[in-house]
Coordinates of C-alpha atoms in Angstrom, one line a residue:
X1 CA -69.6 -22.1 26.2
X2 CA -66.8 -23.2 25.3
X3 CA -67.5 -26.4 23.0
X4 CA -70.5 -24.4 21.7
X5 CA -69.1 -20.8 20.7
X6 CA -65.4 -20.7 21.2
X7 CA -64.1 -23.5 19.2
X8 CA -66.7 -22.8 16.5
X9 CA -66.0 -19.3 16.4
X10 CA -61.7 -20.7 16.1
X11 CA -62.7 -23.7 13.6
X12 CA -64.8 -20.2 11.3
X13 CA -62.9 -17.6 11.4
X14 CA -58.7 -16.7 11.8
X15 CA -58.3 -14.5 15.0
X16 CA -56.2 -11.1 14.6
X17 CA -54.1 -12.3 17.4
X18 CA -53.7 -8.9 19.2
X19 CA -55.3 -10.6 22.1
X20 CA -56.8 -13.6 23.5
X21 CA -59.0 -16.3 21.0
X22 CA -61.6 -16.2 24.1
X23 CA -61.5 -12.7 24.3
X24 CA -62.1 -12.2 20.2
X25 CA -64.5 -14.8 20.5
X26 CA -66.9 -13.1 23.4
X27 CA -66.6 -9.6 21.8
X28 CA -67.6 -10.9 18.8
X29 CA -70.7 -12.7 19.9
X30 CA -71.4 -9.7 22.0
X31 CA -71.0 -7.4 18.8
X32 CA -73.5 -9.9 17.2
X33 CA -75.7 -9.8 19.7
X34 CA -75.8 -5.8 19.6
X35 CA -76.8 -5.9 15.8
X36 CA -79.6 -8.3 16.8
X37 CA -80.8 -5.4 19.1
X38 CA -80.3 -2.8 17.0
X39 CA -81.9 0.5 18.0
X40 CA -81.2 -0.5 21.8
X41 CA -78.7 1.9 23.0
X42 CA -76.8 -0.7 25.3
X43 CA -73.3 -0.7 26.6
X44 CA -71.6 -3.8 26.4
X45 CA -68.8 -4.0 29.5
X46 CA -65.9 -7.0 29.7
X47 CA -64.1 -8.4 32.7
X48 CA -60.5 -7.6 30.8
X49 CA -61.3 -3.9 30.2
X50 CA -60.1 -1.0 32.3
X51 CA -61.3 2.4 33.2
X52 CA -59.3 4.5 30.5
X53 CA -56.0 4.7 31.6
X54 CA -55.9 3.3 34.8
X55 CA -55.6 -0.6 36.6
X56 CA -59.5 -0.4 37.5
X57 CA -61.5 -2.4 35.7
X58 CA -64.6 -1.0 34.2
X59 CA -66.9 -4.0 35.8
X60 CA -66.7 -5.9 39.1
X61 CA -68.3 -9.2 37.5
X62 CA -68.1 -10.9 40.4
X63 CA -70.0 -8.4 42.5
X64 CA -72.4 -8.1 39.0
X65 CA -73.0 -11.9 39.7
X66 CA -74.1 -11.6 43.3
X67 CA -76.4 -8.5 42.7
X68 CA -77.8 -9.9 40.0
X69 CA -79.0 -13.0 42.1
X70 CA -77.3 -15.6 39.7
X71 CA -73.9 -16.2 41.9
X72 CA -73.5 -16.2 45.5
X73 CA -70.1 -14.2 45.9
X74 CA -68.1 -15.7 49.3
X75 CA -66.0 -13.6 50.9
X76 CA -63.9 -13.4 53.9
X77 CA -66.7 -11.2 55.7
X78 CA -68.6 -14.0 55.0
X79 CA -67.5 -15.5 57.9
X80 CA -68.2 -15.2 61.3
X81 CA -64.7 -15.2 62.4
X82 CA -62.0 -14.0 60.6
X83 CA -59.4 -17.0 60.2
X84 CA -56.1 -15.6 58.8
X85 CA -54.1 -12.6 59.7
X86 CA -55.6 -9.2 59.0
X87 CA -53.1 -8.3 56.3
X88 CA -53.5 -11.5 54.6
X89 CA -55.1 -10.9 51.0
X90 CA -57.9 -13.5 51.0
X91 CA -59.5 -12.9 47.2
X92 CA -63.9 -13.2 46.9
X93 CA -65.1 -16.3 44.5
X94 CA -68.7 -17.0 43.3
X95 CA -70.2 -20.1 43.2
X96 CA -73.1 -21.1 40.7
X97 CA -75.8 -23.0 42.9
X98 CA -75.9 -25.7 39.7
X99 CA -72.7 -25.2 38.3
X100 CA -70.3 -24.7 41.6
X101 CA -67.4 -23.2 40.3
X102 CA -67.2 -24.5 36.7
X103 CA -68.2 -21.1 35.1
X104 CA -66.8 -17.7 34.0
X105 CA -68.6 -14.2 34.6
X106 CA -67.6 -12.3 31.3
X107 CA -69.2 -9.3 30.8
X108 CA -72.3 -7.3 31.7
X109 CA -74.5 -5.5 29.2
X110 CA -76.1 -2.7 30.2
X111 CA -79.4 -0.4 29.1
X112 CA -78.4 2.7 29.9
X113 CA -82.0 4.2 28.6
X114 CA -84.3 1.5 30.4
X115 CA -85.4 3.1 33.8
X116 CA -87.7 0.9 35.9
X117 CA -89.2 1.7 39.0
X118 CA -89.3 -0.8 41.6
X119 CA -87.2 -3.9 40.8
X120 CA -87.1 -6.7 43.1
X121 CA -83.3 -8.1 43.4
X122 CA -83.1 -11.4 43.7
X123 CA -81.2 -12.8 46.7
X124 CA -78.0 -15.1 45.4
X125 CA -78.5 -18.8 46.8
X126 CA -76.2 -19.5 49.9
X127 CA -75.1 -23.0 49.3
X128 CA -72.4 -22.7 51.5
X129 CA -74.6 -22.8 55.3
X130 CA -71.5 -23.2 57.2
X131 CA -68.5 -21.3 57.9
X132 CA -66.4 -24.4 57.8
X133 CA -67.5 -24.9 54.1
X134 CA -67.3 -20.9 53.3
X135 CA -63.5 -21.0 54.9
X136 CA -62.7 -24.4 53.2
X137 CA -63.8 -22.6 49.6
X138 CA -62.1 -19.4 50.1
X139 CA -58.5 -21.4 50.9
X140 CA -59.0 -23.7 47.9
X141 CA -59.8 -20.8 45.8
X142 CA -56.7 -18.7 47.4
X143 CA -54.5 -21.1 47.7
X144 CA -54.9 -24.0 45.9
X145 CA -56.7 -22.6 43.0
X146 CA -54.3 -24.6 40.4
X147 CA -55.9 -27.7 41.0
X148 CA -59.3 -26.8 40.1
X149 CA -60.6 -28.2 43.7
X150 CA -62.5 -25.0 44.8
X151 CA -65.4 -25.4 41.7
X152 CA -66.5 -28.9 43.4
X153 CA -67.2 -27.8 47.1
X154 CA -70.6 -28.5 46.2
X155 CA -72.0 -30.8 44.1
X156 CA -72.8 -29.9 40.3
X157 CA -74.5 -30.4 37.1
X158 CA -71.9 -30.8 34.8
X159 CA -67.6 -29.4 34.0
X160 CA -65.4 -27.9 32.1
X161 CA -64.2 -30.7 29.5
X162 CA -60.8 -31.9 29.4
X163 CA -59.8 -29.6 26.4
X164 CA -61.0 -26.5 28.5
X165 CA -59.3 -27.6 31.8
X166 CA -55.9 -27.6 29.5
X167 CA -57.0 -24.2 27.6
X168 CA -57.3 -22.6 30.6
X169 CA -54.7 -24.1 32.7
X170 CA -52.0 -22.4 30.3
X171 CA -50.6 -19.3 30.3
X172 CA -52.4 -17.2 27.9
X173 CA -48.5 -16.5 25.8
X174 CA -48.3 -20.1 25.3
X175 CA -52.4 -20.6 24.1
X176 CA -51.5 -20.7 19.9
X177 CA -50.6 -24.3 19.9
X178 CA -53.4 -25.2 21.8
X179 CA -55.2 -23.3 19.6
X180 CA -53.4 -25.1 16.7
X181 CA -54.5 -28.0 17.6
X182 CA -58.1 -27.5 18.4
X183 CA -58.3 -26.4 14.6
X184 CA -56.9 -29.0 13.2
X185 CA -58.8 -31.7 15.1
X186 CA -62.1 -30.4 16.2
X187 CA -63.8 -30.5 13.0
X188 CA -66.6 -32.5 14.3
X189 CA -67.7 -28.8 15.9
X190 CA -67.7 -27.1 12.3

């Protein structure tokens, strides 16, 4: 995604700025993709947006990702016993059976007019069979999350490039001269 529709989107067009480049970049697409479908009444839902005025988002992509069947979404109740302390915040991460953890859940579109009966849901693969791998996740993904370890607990297809590791490893305020720099020399993506 990001070689393939983030830094063409930057190399084509100037973001406003108000927000984040990856943010512009996905609604945009998204937007795109809505005229493509036009006359499907569909409501396009992001990971960053809130429910009007409050702290709760509007979608729970993670939890989207498991009940979807795509993601397998590990969580402390996961295990069969509990490891750390009951009032110890221990955050949920999906893993991609392919793709580990070197992926992003965006955004859900949904068709609110498309009723269907009967609709088998597919069941998320576990590649995590035991609890020592489930436990060894979840702590590299609470506390260690930094150094990117948590994504190869399994083994997979292919990563984030270099250039995405260091777009995402800095704080979204200091992005523009990474930004910079991807528009000045990535012209073998336009």
């Amino acid at each position: 995604m990001f070689e393939k529709t983030f830094i063409p989107f930057l190399l084509k067009r100037h973001c406003i700025g108000e927000g984040d480049p990856l943010d512009e970049s996905l609604a945009n697409h998204l937007k795109s993709l809505e005229h493509k479908l036009d006359g499907c009444h569909l409501e396009i839902l992001q990971d960053y947006q809130m429910q009007g005025n409050t702290r709760k988002p509007r979608i729970l992509v993670q939890t989207a990702g498991h009940v979807s069947g795509a993601v397998y979404f590990y969580q402390r109740k996961d295990l069969a016993v509990d490891p750390w302390p009951v009032d110890k915040r221990i955050y949920g991460v999906c893993l991609h059976p392919r793709y580990g953890g070197w992926f992003a859940l965006r955004g859900v579109i949904v068709f609110p007019d498309v009723l269907v009966g009967d609709v088998p849901r597919p069941t998320p693969v576990d590649t995590l069979v035991s609890d020592e791998k489930k436990k060894e996740l979840l702590e590299k993904y609470n506390f260690n999350w930094e150094d990117w370890s948590f994504r190869d607990v399994i083994p997979v297809e292919s990563r984030y490039s270099e250039l995405q590791k260091q777009y995402f490893s800095t704080v979204p305020a200091e992005r523009t001269s990474i930004v910079e720099r991807i528009r000045s020399s990535c012209a073998k993506y336009s």
